[in-house]
Amino acid sequence: MVAQNNDGRLEVFARGTDNAVWHIWQTAPNRGWSGWASLAGVITSIPFASRNADGRLEVFARGTDDALWHIWQVTAGGGWSGWSSLAGVITSDPFVAVNQDGRLEAFARGTDNALWHIWQVTAGGGWSGWSSLAGVITSDPDVARNADGRLESFARGTDNALWHIWQVTADGGWSGWASLGGVIVADLASTAGA
């Protein structure tokens, strides 16, 4: 996963052979690269990075307890906190999107195969509890922000069709699920969300 620091430097995050999160970053925008460094932790998913409203990067991953864990820069472009659990029991890689008001929102499939989400209560602040968006999905979720600021999530359903659910208003409540048809045989790939 690649994210951009507040000052424009790229930073890459990956799971290492020790199942810790490792990262490497540009030493200046459009310049050379640091060496690899460990952010520790023990994860069981692909890490996902996003940028908070104040410019701090935050990384999310599923832990060995199947909860969602996160670690964040203490200051924009600066050092890192320790790992902290956001609880839950997830069965997919997490996906994080940014609401129009700057709040991060994380999505994952739960043990009931429904789409679950958790969000920052204020931009860069604390987190809500987990809430179900229902549905029965058989793939990792993907999320993007529409031009009008509404988040929209996509996943494969039990019929292998593409299903989606969306915010009714930017930063607001959610619609019901609707099918977009098709036959999907693999997880979705996105370039949005960071």
Coordinates of N, CA and C in Angstrom, one line a residue:
M1 N 0.8 -1.2 0.0 CA 0.0 0.0 0.0 C 0.9 1.2 0.0
V2 N 0.6 2.2 -0.8 CA 1.3 3.4 -0.9 C 0.4 4.6 -0.5
A3 N 1.0 5.4 0.4 CA 0.3 6.6 0.8 C 1.2 7.8 0.6
Q4 N 0.6 9.0 0.6 CA 1.4 10.2 0.5 C 1.4 11.0 1.8
N5 N 2.6 11.3 2.3 CA 2.7 12.2 3.5 C 2.2 13.6 3.1
N6 N 1.9 14.3 4.2 CA 1.4 15.7 4.1 C 2.3 16.6 3.2
D7 N 3.6 16.3 3.3 CA 4.6 17.1 2.5 C 4.8 16.6 1.1
G8 N 4.1 15.6 0.7 CA 4.2 15.1 -0.7 C 5.1 13.9 -0.8
R9 N 5.8 13.5 0.3 CA 6.7 12.3 0.2 C 5.8 11.0 0.2
L10 N 6.2 10.1 -0.7 CA 5.5 8.8 -0.8 C 6.0 7.9 0.3
E11 N 5.1 7.0 0.8 CA 5.5 6.0 1.9 C 4.8 4.7 1.5
V12 N 5.6 3.6 1.5 CA 5.1 2.3 1.2 C 5.0 1.5 2.4
F13 N 3.9 0.7 2.6 CA 3.7 -0.2 3.7 C 3.4 -1.6 3.2
A14 N 4.0 -2.6 3.8 CA 3.9 -4.0 3.4 C 4.0 -4.9 4.7
R15 N 3.4 -6.1 4.5 CA 3.6 -7.1 5.6 C 4.9 -7.8 5.3
G16 N 5.8 -7.9 6.3 CA 7.1 -8.6 6.1 C 6.9 -10.1 6.4
T17 N 8.0 -10.8 6.2 CA 8.1 -12.3 6.4 C 7.8 -12.6 7.9
D18 N 8.1 -11.6 8.8 CA 7.8 -11.8 10.2 C 6.4 -11.4 10.6
N19 N 5.6 -11.0 9.6 CA 4.2 -10.6 9.8 C 4.0 -9.3 10.5
A20 N 5.1 -8.5 10.6 CA 5.1 -7.1 11.0 C 4.8 -6.2 9.8
V21 N 4.4 -5.0 10.1 CA 4.3 -4.0 9.1 C 5.7 -3.3 8.9
W22 N 6.1 -3.3 7.7 CA 7.4 -2.6 7.3 C 7.0 -1.4 6.4
H23 N 7.9 -0.4 6.5 CA 7.7 0.8 5.6 C 9.0 1.3 5.1
I24 N 8.9 2.0 4.0 CA 10.0 2.7 3.4 C 9.4 4.0 2.8
W25 N 10.2 5.1 2.8 CA 9.6 6.4 2.5 C 10.6 7.2 1.7
Q26 N 10.1 8.1 0.9 CA 11.0 9.1 0.2 C 11.6 10.0 1.3
T27 N 12.9 10.3 1.2 CA 13.5 11.2 2.2 C 13.1 12.7 1.9
A28 N 12.7 13.0 0.7 CA 12.2 14.3 0.3 C 11.3 14.1 -0.9
P29 N 10.3 15.0 -1.1 CA 9.4 14.8 -2.2 C 10.2 14.6 -3.5
N30 N 9.9 13.5 -4.3 CA 10.5 13.2 -5.6 C 12.0 12.9 -5.5
R31 N 12.5 12.5 -4.3 CA 13.9 12.2 -4.1 C 14.1 10.8 -3.7
G32 N 15.3 10.5 -3.2 CA 15.7 9.1 -2.8 C 14.8 8.5 -1.7
W33 N 15.2 7.3 -1.4 CA 14.4 6.5 -0.4 C 15.2 6.1 0.8
S34 N 14.5 6.0 1.9 CA 15.1 5.5 3.2 C 15.4 4.0 3.0
G35 N 15.9 3.4 4.1 CA 15.9 2.0 4.2 C 14.6 1.5 4.8
W36 N 14.3 0.2 4.7 CA 13.1 -0.4 5.3 C 13.2 -0.3 6.8
A37 N 12.1 0.0 7.5 CA 12.0 0.0 8.9 C 10.7 -0.7 9.4
S38 N 10.8 -1.3 10.5 CA 9.6 -2.1 11.0 C 8.8 -1.2 11.9
L39 N 7.4 -1.3 11.7 CA 6.5 -0.7 12.6 C 5.9 -1.7 13.6
A40 N 6.6 -2.9 13.6 CA 6.2 -4.0 14.5 C 4.8 -4.5 14.3
G41 N 4.2 -5.0 15.3 CA 2.9 -5.6 15.2 C 3.0 -7.0 14.6
V42 N 1.9 -7.7 14.7 CA 1.7 -9.0 14.0 C 0.4 -9.0 13.3
I43 N 0.4 -8.9 12.0 CA -0.8 -8.8 11.2 C -1.1 -10.0 10.3
T44 N -2.4 -10.1 9.9 CA -2.8 -11.3 9.1 C -3.5 -10.8 7.8
S45 N -3.3 -9.5 7.5 CA -3.9 -9.0 6.3 C -2.9 -8.0 5.6
I46 N -3.3 -7.6 4.5 CA -2.5 -6.5 3.8 C -2.8 -5.2 4.6
P47 N -1.7 -4.4 4.9 CA -2.0 -3.2 5.6 C -2.6 -2.1 4.7
F48 N -3.4 -1.3 5.2 CA -4.0 -0.2 4.5 C -3.7 1.1 5.1
A49 N -3.2 2.1 4.3 CA -2.8 3.4 4.9 C -3.7 4.5 4.3
S50 N -4.0 5.4 5.2 CA -4.8 6.6 4.8 C -4.3 7.8 5.5
R51 N -4.6 9.0 5.1 CA -4.1 10.2 5.7 C -5.3 10.9 6.4
N52 N -5.0 11.2 7.7 CA -5.9 12.0 8.5 C -6.1 13.4 8.0
A53 N -7.1 14.1 8.5 CA -7.4 15.5 8.1 C -6.2 16.4 8.4
D54 N -5.5 16.1 9.5 CA -4.3 17.0 9.9 C -3.0 16.5 9.2
G55 N -3.1 15.6 8.3 CA -1.9 15.2 7.5 C -1.2 14.0 8.0
R56 N -1.6 13.4 9.2 CA -0.9 12.3 9.8 C -1.4 11.0 9.0
L57 N -0.4 10.1 8.7 CA -0.7 8.9 8.1 C -1.2 7.9 9.2
E58 N -2.1 7.0 8.8 CA -2.6 6.0 9.8 C -2.7 4.7 9.0
V59 N -2.2 3.6 9.6 CA -2.2 2.3 9.0 C -3.1 1.4 9.7
F60 N -3.8 0.5 9.0 CA -4.8 -0.4 9.5 C -4.5 -1.8 9.0
A61 N -4.7 -2.8 9.9 CA -4.5 -4.2 9.5 C -5.3 -5.1 10.5
R62 N -5.6 -6.3 10.0 CA -6.2 -7.3 10.9 C -5.1 -8.0 11.7
G63 N -5.3 -8.1 13.0 CA -4.4 -8.7 13.9 C -4.6 -10.2 14.0
T64 N -3.8 -10.9 14.8 CA -3.9 -12.3 15.0 C -5.2 -12.7 15.7
D65 N -5.8 -11.7 16.4 CA -7.0 -11.9 17.1 C -8.2 -11.6 16.2
D66 N -8.0 -11.3 15.0 CA -9.0 -11.0 14.0 C -9.6 -9.6 14.2
A67 N -9.1 -8.8 15.1 CA -9.6 -7.5 15.4 C -8.9 -6.5 14.4
L68 N -9.4 -5.3 14.2 CA -8.8 -4.3 13.4 C -7.8 -3.5 14.3
W69 N -6.6 -3.4 13.9 CA -5.6 -2.7 14.6 C -5.1 -1.5 13.8
H70 N -4.6 -0.5 14.5 CA -4.1 0.7 13.8 C -2.9 1.3 14.5
I71 N -2.1 2.0 13.7 CA -1.0 2.7 14.2 C -0.9 4.0 13.4
W72 N -0.5 5.1 14.0 CA -0.5 6.4 13.3 C 0.7 7.2 13.6
Q73 N 0.9 8.2 12.7 CA 2.0 9.2 12.9 C 1.5 10.1 14.1
V74 N 2.4 10.4 15.0 CA 2.1 11.2 16.1 C 2.0 12.7 15.6
T75 N 2.8 13.1 14.7 CA 2.7 14.4 14.0 C 2.8 14.1 12.5
A76 N 2.3 15.0 11.7 CA 2.3 14.8 10.2 C 3.8 14.6 9.8
G77 N 4.1 13.5 9.1 CA 5.4 13.2 8.6 C 6.4 12.8 9.7
G78 N 5.9 12.6 11.0 CA 6.8 12.4 12.1 C 6.8 10.9 12.5
G79 N 7.2 10.7 13.8 CA 7.3 9.3 14.4 C 5.9 8.7 14.5
W80 N 5.9 7.4 15.0 CA 4.7 6.6 15.0 C 4.3 6.3 16.4
S81 N 3.0 6.1 16.7 CA 2.5 5.7 17.9 C 2.8 4.2 18.1
G82 N 2.3 3.6 19.1 CA 2.2 2.1 19.2 C 0.9 1.6 18.6
W83 N 0.8 0.3 18.4 CA -0.4 -0.3 17.9 C -1.5 -0.2 18.9
S84 N -2.7 0.0 18.4 CA -3.9 0.0 19.2 C -5.1 -0.7 18.5
S85 N -5.9 -1.4 19.3 CA -6.9 -2.2 18.7 C -8.2 -1.4 18.6
L86 N -8.9 -1.6 17.5 CA -10.2 -1.0 17.3 C -11.3 -2.1 17.4
A87 N -10.9 -3.2 18.0 CA -11.8 -4.3 18.3 C -12.4 -4.9 17.0
G88 N -13.6 -5.5 17.2 CA -14.3 -6.1 16.1 C -13.7 -7.5 15.8
V89 N -14.4 -8.3 15.0 CA -13.9 -9.5 14.5 C -14.1 -9.5 12.9
I90 N -13.0 -9.4 12.2 CA -13.1 -9.2 10.7 C -12.5 -10.4 10.0
T91 N -13.1 -10.6 8.8 CA -12.6 -11.8 8.1 C -12.1 -11.4 6.7
S92 N -11.8 -10.1 6.5 CA -11.3 -9.6 5.2 C -10.2 -8.6 5.5
D93 N -9.5 -8.2 4.4 CA -8.6 -7.1 4.5 C -9.4 -5.9 4.8
P94 N -8.9 -4.9 5.6 CA -9.7 -3.7 5.8 C -9.5 -2.8 4.7
F95 N -10.5 -1.9 4.5 CA -10.4 -0.8 3.5 C -10.8 0.5 4.2
V96 N -10.1 1.6 4.0 CA -10.4 2.8 4.7 C -10.6 3.9 3.7
A97 N -11.6 4.7 3.9 CA -11.9 5.8 3.0 C -12.0 7.1 3.9
V98 N -12.0 8.2 3.2 CA -12.1 9.5 3.9 C -13.4 10.2 3.6
N99 N -14.2 10.4 4.7 CA -15.5 11.1 4.5 C -15.2 12.6 4.0
Q100 N -16.2 13.2 3.5 CA -16.1 14.6 3.0 C -15.6 15.5 4.1
D101 N -16.0 15.3 5.4 CA -15.6 16.2 6.5 C -14.2 15.8 7.1
G102 N -13.5 14.8 6.4 CA -12.2 14.5 6.9 C -12.1 13.3 7.8
R103 N -13.2 12.7 8.2 CA -13.2 11.6 9.2 C -12.8 10.3 8.4
L104 N -11.9 9.5 8.9 CA -11.6 8.2 8.3 C -12.7 7.2 8.7
E105 N -13.0 6.3 7.8 CA -14.0 5.3 8.0 C -13.5 4.0 7.5
A106 N -13.4 3.0 8.3 CA -12.9 1.6 8.0 C -14.0 0.7 7.7
F107 N -13.8 -0.2 6.7 CA -14.8 -1.2 6.3 C -14.1 -2.6 6.3
A108 N -14.9 -3.6 6.7 CA -14.4 -5.0 6.6 C -15.6 -6.0 6.7
R109 N -15.4 -7.2 6.2 CA -16.4 -8.2 6.3 C -16.3 -8.8 7.7
G110 N -17.5 -9.1 8.3 CA -17.5 -9.7 9.6 C -17.7 -11.2 9.5
T111 N -17.8 -11.8 10.7 CA -17.9 -13.3 10.7 C -19.3 -13.7 10.2
D112 N -20.3 -12.8 10.1 CA -21.6 -13.1 9.6 C -21.6 -12.8 8.1
N113 N -20.5 -12.5 7.5 CA -20.3 -12.1 6.1 C -21.1 -10.8 5.7
A114 N -21.5 -10.0 6.7 CA -22.0 -8.7 6.4 C -20.9 -7.7 6.3
L115 N -21.2 -6.5 5.8 CA -20.2 -5.4 5.7 C -20.3 -4.6 7.0
W116 N -19.2 -4.5 7.7 CA -19.2 -3.7 9.0 C -18.3 -2.5 8.8
H117 N -18.6 -1.5 9.6 CA -17.8 -0.3 9.5 C -17.6 0.4 10.8
I118 N -16.6 1.2 11.0 CA -16.2 1.9 12.2 C -15.6 3.2 11.7
W119 N -15.9 4.3 12.3 CA -15.5 5.6 11.8 C -15.0 6.6 12.9
Q120 N -14.2 7.5 12.6 CA -13.8 8.5 13.5 C -15.0 9.4 13.8
V121 N -15.1 9.7 15.1 CA -16.3 10.6 15.5 C -16.0 12.0 15.1
T122 N -14.8 12.5 15.2 CA -14.4 13.8 14.6 C -13.1 13.5 13.8
A123 N -12.9 14.4 12.8 CA -11.7 14.3 12.0 C -10.4 14.2 12.8
G124 N -9.7 13.1 12.7 CA -8.4 12.9 13.4 C -8.6 12.5 14.9
G125 N -9.9 12.3 15.3 CA -10.2 12.0 16.7 C -10.5 10.6 17.0
G126 N -11.2 10.3 18.0 CA -11.6 9.0 18.5 C -12.5 8.3 17.6
W127 N -12.8 7.0 17.9 CA -13.5 6.1 17.0 C -14.9 5.7 17.6
S128 N -15.8 5.5 16.7 CA -17.1 5.0 17.1 C -17.0 3.5 17.4
G129 N -18.1 2.8 17.8 CA -18.1 1.4 17.8 C -18.4 0.8 16.4
W130 N -18.3 -0.5 16.3 CA -18.6 -1.1 15.0 C -20.1 -1.1 14.8
S131 N -20.5 -1.0 13.5 CA -21.9 -1.0 13.1 C -22.0 -1.8 11.8
S132 N -23.1 -2.6 11.7 CA -23.3 -3.4 10.5 C -24.0 -2.7 9.4
L133 N -23.5 -2.9 8.2 CA -24.2 -2.3 7.0 C -25.0 -3.5 6.3
A134 N -25.1 -4.6 7.0 CA -25.8 -5.8 6.5 C -25.2 -6.3 5.2
G135 N -26.1 -7.0 4.4 CA -25.6 -7.6 3.2 C -24.9 -9.0 3.5
V136 N -24.7 -9.7 2.5 CA -23.9 -10.9 2.5 C -22.9 -10.9 1.4
I137 N -21.6 -10.6 1.8 CA -20.6 -10.4 0.8 C -19.5 -11.5 0.9
T138 N -19.0 -11.8 -0.3 CA -18.0 -12.9 -0.4 C -16.6 -12.5 -0.8
S139 N -16.4 -11.2 -0.8 CA -15.1 -10.6 -1.2 C -14.7 -9.5 -0.2
D140 N -13.5 -9.1 -0.3 CA -13.1 -7.9 0.5 C -13.9 -6.7 0.0
P141 N -14.3 -5.8 0.8 CA -15.0 -4.6 0.4 C -14.0 -3.6 -0.3
D142 N -14.6 -2.8 -1.1 CA -13.8 -1.7 -1.7 C -14.7 -0.5 -1.5
V143 N -14.1 0.7 -1.4 CA -14.9 1.9 -1.1 C -14.3 3.1 -1.8
A144 N -15.1 3.9 -2.4 CA -14.6 5.2 -3.0 C -15.5 6.3 -2.6
R145 N -15.0 7.5 -2.8 CA -15.9 8.7 -2.5 C -16.4 9.3 -3.8
N146 N -17.7 9.5 -3.9 CA -18.3 10.1 -5.1 C -17.9 11.6 -5.2
A147 N -18.1 12.2 -6.3 CA -17.8 13.6 -6.6 C -18.6 14.5 -5.6
D148 N -19.7 14.1 -5.1 CA -20.5 14.9 -4.2 C -20.1 14.6 -2.7
G149 N -19.1 13.8 -2.5 CA -18.6 13.5 -1.1 C -19.2 12.3 -0.5
R150 N -20.2 11.6 -1.1 CA -20.8 10.4 -0.5 C -19.8 9.2 -0.7
L151 N -19.6 8.4 0.4 CA -18.9 7.2 0.2 C -19.8 6.1 -0.4
E152 N -19.2 5.2 -1.1 CA -19.9 4.1 -1.8 C -19.0 2.9 -1.7
S153 N -19.6 1.8 -1.2 CA -18.9 0.5 -1.0 C -19.4 -0.5 -2.0
F154 N -18.4 -1.3 -2.4 CA -18.7 -2.4 -3.4 C -18.2 -3.7 -2.9
A155 N -18.9 -4.8 -3.2 CA -18.4 -6.1 -2.9 C -19.1 -7.2 -3.7
R156 N -18.5 -8.4 -3.8 CA -19.2 -9.5 -4.5 C -20.2 -10.1 -3.5
G157 N -21.4 -10.4 -4.1 CA -22.5 -11.1 -3.3 C -22.4 -12.6 -3.5
T158 N -23.3 -13.3 -2.8 CA -23.3 -14.7 -2.9 C -23.7 -15.2 -4.2
D159 N -24.3 -14.4 -5.1 CA -24.7 -14.7 -6.4 C -23.6 -14.3 -7.4
N160 N -22.4 -13.9 -6.9 CA -21.2 -13.5 -7.6 C -21.4 -12.2 -8.4
A161 N -22.5 -11.6 -8.2 CA -22.8 -10.2 -8.8 C -22.0 -9.2 -8.0
L162 N -21.9 -8.0 -8.6 CA -21.3 -6.9 -7.9 C -22.5 -6.1 -7.2
W163 N -22.3 -5.9 -5.9 CA -23.3 -5.3 -5.1 C -22.7 -4.0 -4.5
H164 N -23.6 -3.0 -4.3 CA -23.1 -1.7 -3.7 C -24.1 -1.2 -2.7
I165 N -23.5 -0.3 -1.8 CA -24.3 0.4 -0.8 C -23.6 1.8 -0.7
W166 N -24.4 2.8 -0.5 CA -23.8 4.2 -0.5 C -24.4 5.1 0.6
Q167 N -23.7 6.1 0.9 CA -24.2 7.1 1.8 C -25.3 7.9 1.1
V168 N -26.4 8.1 1.7 CA -27.5 8.9 1.1 C -27.2 10.3 1.0
T169 N -26.4 10.9 2.0 CA -25.9 12.2 1.9 C -24.4 12.1 2.4
A170 N -23.6 13.1 1.9 CA -22.2 13.1 2.4 C -22.1 13.1 3.9
D171 N -21.3 12.2 4.4 CA -21.1 12.0 5.9 C -22.3 11.5 6.6
G172 N -23.4 11.1 5.8 CA -24.6 10.7 6.4 C -24.9 9.2 6.5
G173 N -26.2 8.9 6.6 CA -26.6 7.5 6.7 C -26.5 6.7 5.4
W174 N -26.8 5.4 5.4 CA -26.5 4.5 4.3 C -27.8 4.0 3.7
S175 N -27.8 3.8 2.4 CA -28.9 3.2 1.6 C -28.9 1.7 1.9
G176 N -29.8 1.0 1.3 CA -29.8 -0.5 1.3 C -28.9 -0.9 0.2
W177 N -28.7 -2.2 0.1 CA -27.8 -2.8 -0.9 C -28.6 -2.9 -2.2
A178 N -27.8 -2.8 -3.3 CA -28.4 -2.9 -4.7 C -27.4 -3.6 -5.6
S179 N -27.9 -4.5 -6.4 CA -27.1 -5.3 -7.3 C -26.7 -4.4 -8.6
L180 N -25.5 -4.6 -9.0 CA -25.1 -4.0 -10.3 C -24.9 -5.1 -11.3
G181 N -25.3 -6.3 -11.0 CA -25.2 -7.5 -11.9 C -23.8 -7.9 -12.1
G182 N -23.6 -8.6 -13.2 CA -22.3 -9.2 -13.6 C -22.0 -10.5 -12.9
V183 N -20.8 -11.0 -13.2 CA -20.3 -12.2 -12.5 C -18.8 -11.9 -12.1
I184 N -18.6 -11.7 -10.9 CA -17.3 -11.3 -10.3 C -16.6 -12.6 -9.8
V185 N -15.4 -12.9 -10.2 CA -14.7 -14.1 -9.7 C -13.6 -13.8 -8.8
A186 N -13.2 -12.5 -8.6 CA -12.1 -12.2 -7.8 C -12.4 -10.9 -7.0
D187 N -11.6 -10.6 -6.0 CA -11.7 -9.4 -5.2 C -11.6 -8.2 -6.1
L188 N -12.2 -7.1 -5.7 CA -12.1 -5.8 -6.5 C -10.8 -5.2 -6.3
A189 N -10.4 -4.4 -7.3 CA -9.2 -3.6 -7.1 C -9.5 -2.1 -7.3
S190 N -8.9 -1.3 -6.4 CA -9.3 0.1 -6.4 C -8.0 1.0 -6.4
T191 N -8.2 2.2 -6.9 CA -7.2 3.2 -6.8 C -7.6 4.3 -6.0
A192 N -8.8 4.2 -5.3 CA -9.4 5.3 -4.5 C -9.3 4.9 -3.0
G193 N -9.6 5.9 -2.2 CA -9.7 5.7 -0.8 C -8.7 6.3 0.1
A194 N -7.5 6.5 -0.4 CA -6.4 7.0 0.4 C -6.5 8.5 0.6

